[in-house]
Amino acid sequence: MERQEQTAPDTVLTRIGQVVMLHHAGDREEARHRFLDLWAEIGEHGDPLHRCTLAHYLADTQDDPGDELAWDLRALTAAEEISEDGRPASPEGVLAVRALYPSLHLNLADDYLKLGQCEAARTHLRWARGTAAALADDSYGDGVWAAIGRLESRLGEGGGGTWTPPRQCP
């Protein structure tokens, strides 16, 4: 019986994925409402992988940069709980979060930039770069690396040691 539970699909992550598709199809408002319903169902103390994933995507549906930052911070906090006490909740969860860290920090850097907090933005951009080595050589990894490059340009930081003048931050 236990083995079946381990191989059964994670229905919460499946439901989150369905709402992500709704959001990507352009229905941001409905996606936000469904994400919030899922958040109420999962709760503040639910599975950290579920909370991390949900908060990460829920941030993208926010209109206010401060609200977006709050959700991205919740996602990072939940990610940090996954391997609390040095013991992973599950190997799959740890691997999933390791691949999410660059994106989590990239989103936080972008949030702080929108709020005019340039040093915090630069700090999270550095952390995004530092954790990006965990990314696979696939379209997701390529997309995150491209987004890091775009944010470096916006912050006036050239990747690979090349400095460019700041565009949005002093």
mmCIF file of N, CA and C in Angstrom, residues 20-27:
data_model
loop_
_atom_site.group_PDB
_atom_site.id
_atom_site.type_symbol
_atom_site.label_atom_id
_atom_site.label_comp_id
_atom_site.label_asym_id
_atom_site.label_seq_id
_atom_site.Cartn_x
_atom_site.Cartn_y
_atom_site.Cartn_z
ATOM 1 N N VAL A 20 -1.808 26.911 -13.610
ATOM 2 C CA VAL A 20 -0.717 27.572 -14.340
ATOM 3 C C VAL A 20 -1.080 27.656 -15.827
ATOM 4 N N MET A 21 -1.616 26.569 -16.370
ATOM 5 C CA MET A 21 -2.025 26.583 -17.788
ATOM 6 C C MET A 21 -3.118 27.619 -18.033
ATOM 7 N N LEU A 22 -4.048 27.735 -17.112
ATOM 8 C CA LEU A 22 -5.103 28.747 -17.217
ATOM 9 C C LEU A 22 -4.488 30.144 -17.234
ATOM 10 N N HIS A 23 -3.530 30.373 -16.337
ATOM 11 C CA HIS A 23 -2.853 31.668 -16.282
ATOM 12 C C HIS A 23 -2.107 31.945 -17.586
ATOM 13 N N HIS A 24 -1.366 30.953 -18.069
ATOM 14 C CA HIS A 24 -0.601 31.134 -19.311
ATOM 15 C C HIS A 24 -1.514 31.335 -20.509
ATOM 16 N N ALA A 25 -2.749 30.853 -20.411
ATOM 17 C CA ALA A 25 -3.721 31.055 -21.487
ATOM 18 C C ALA A 25 -4.318 32.463 -21.449
ATOM 19 N N GLY A 26 -3.982 33.232 -20.401
ATOM 20 C CA GLY A 26 -4.394 34.624 -20.351
ATOM 21 C C GLY A 26 -5.455 34.981 -19.329
ATOM 22 N N ASP A 27 -5.951 34.011 -18.567
ATOM 23 C CA ASP A 27 -6.983 34.313 -17.577
ATOM 24 C C ASP A 27 -6.348 34.503 -16.197
#
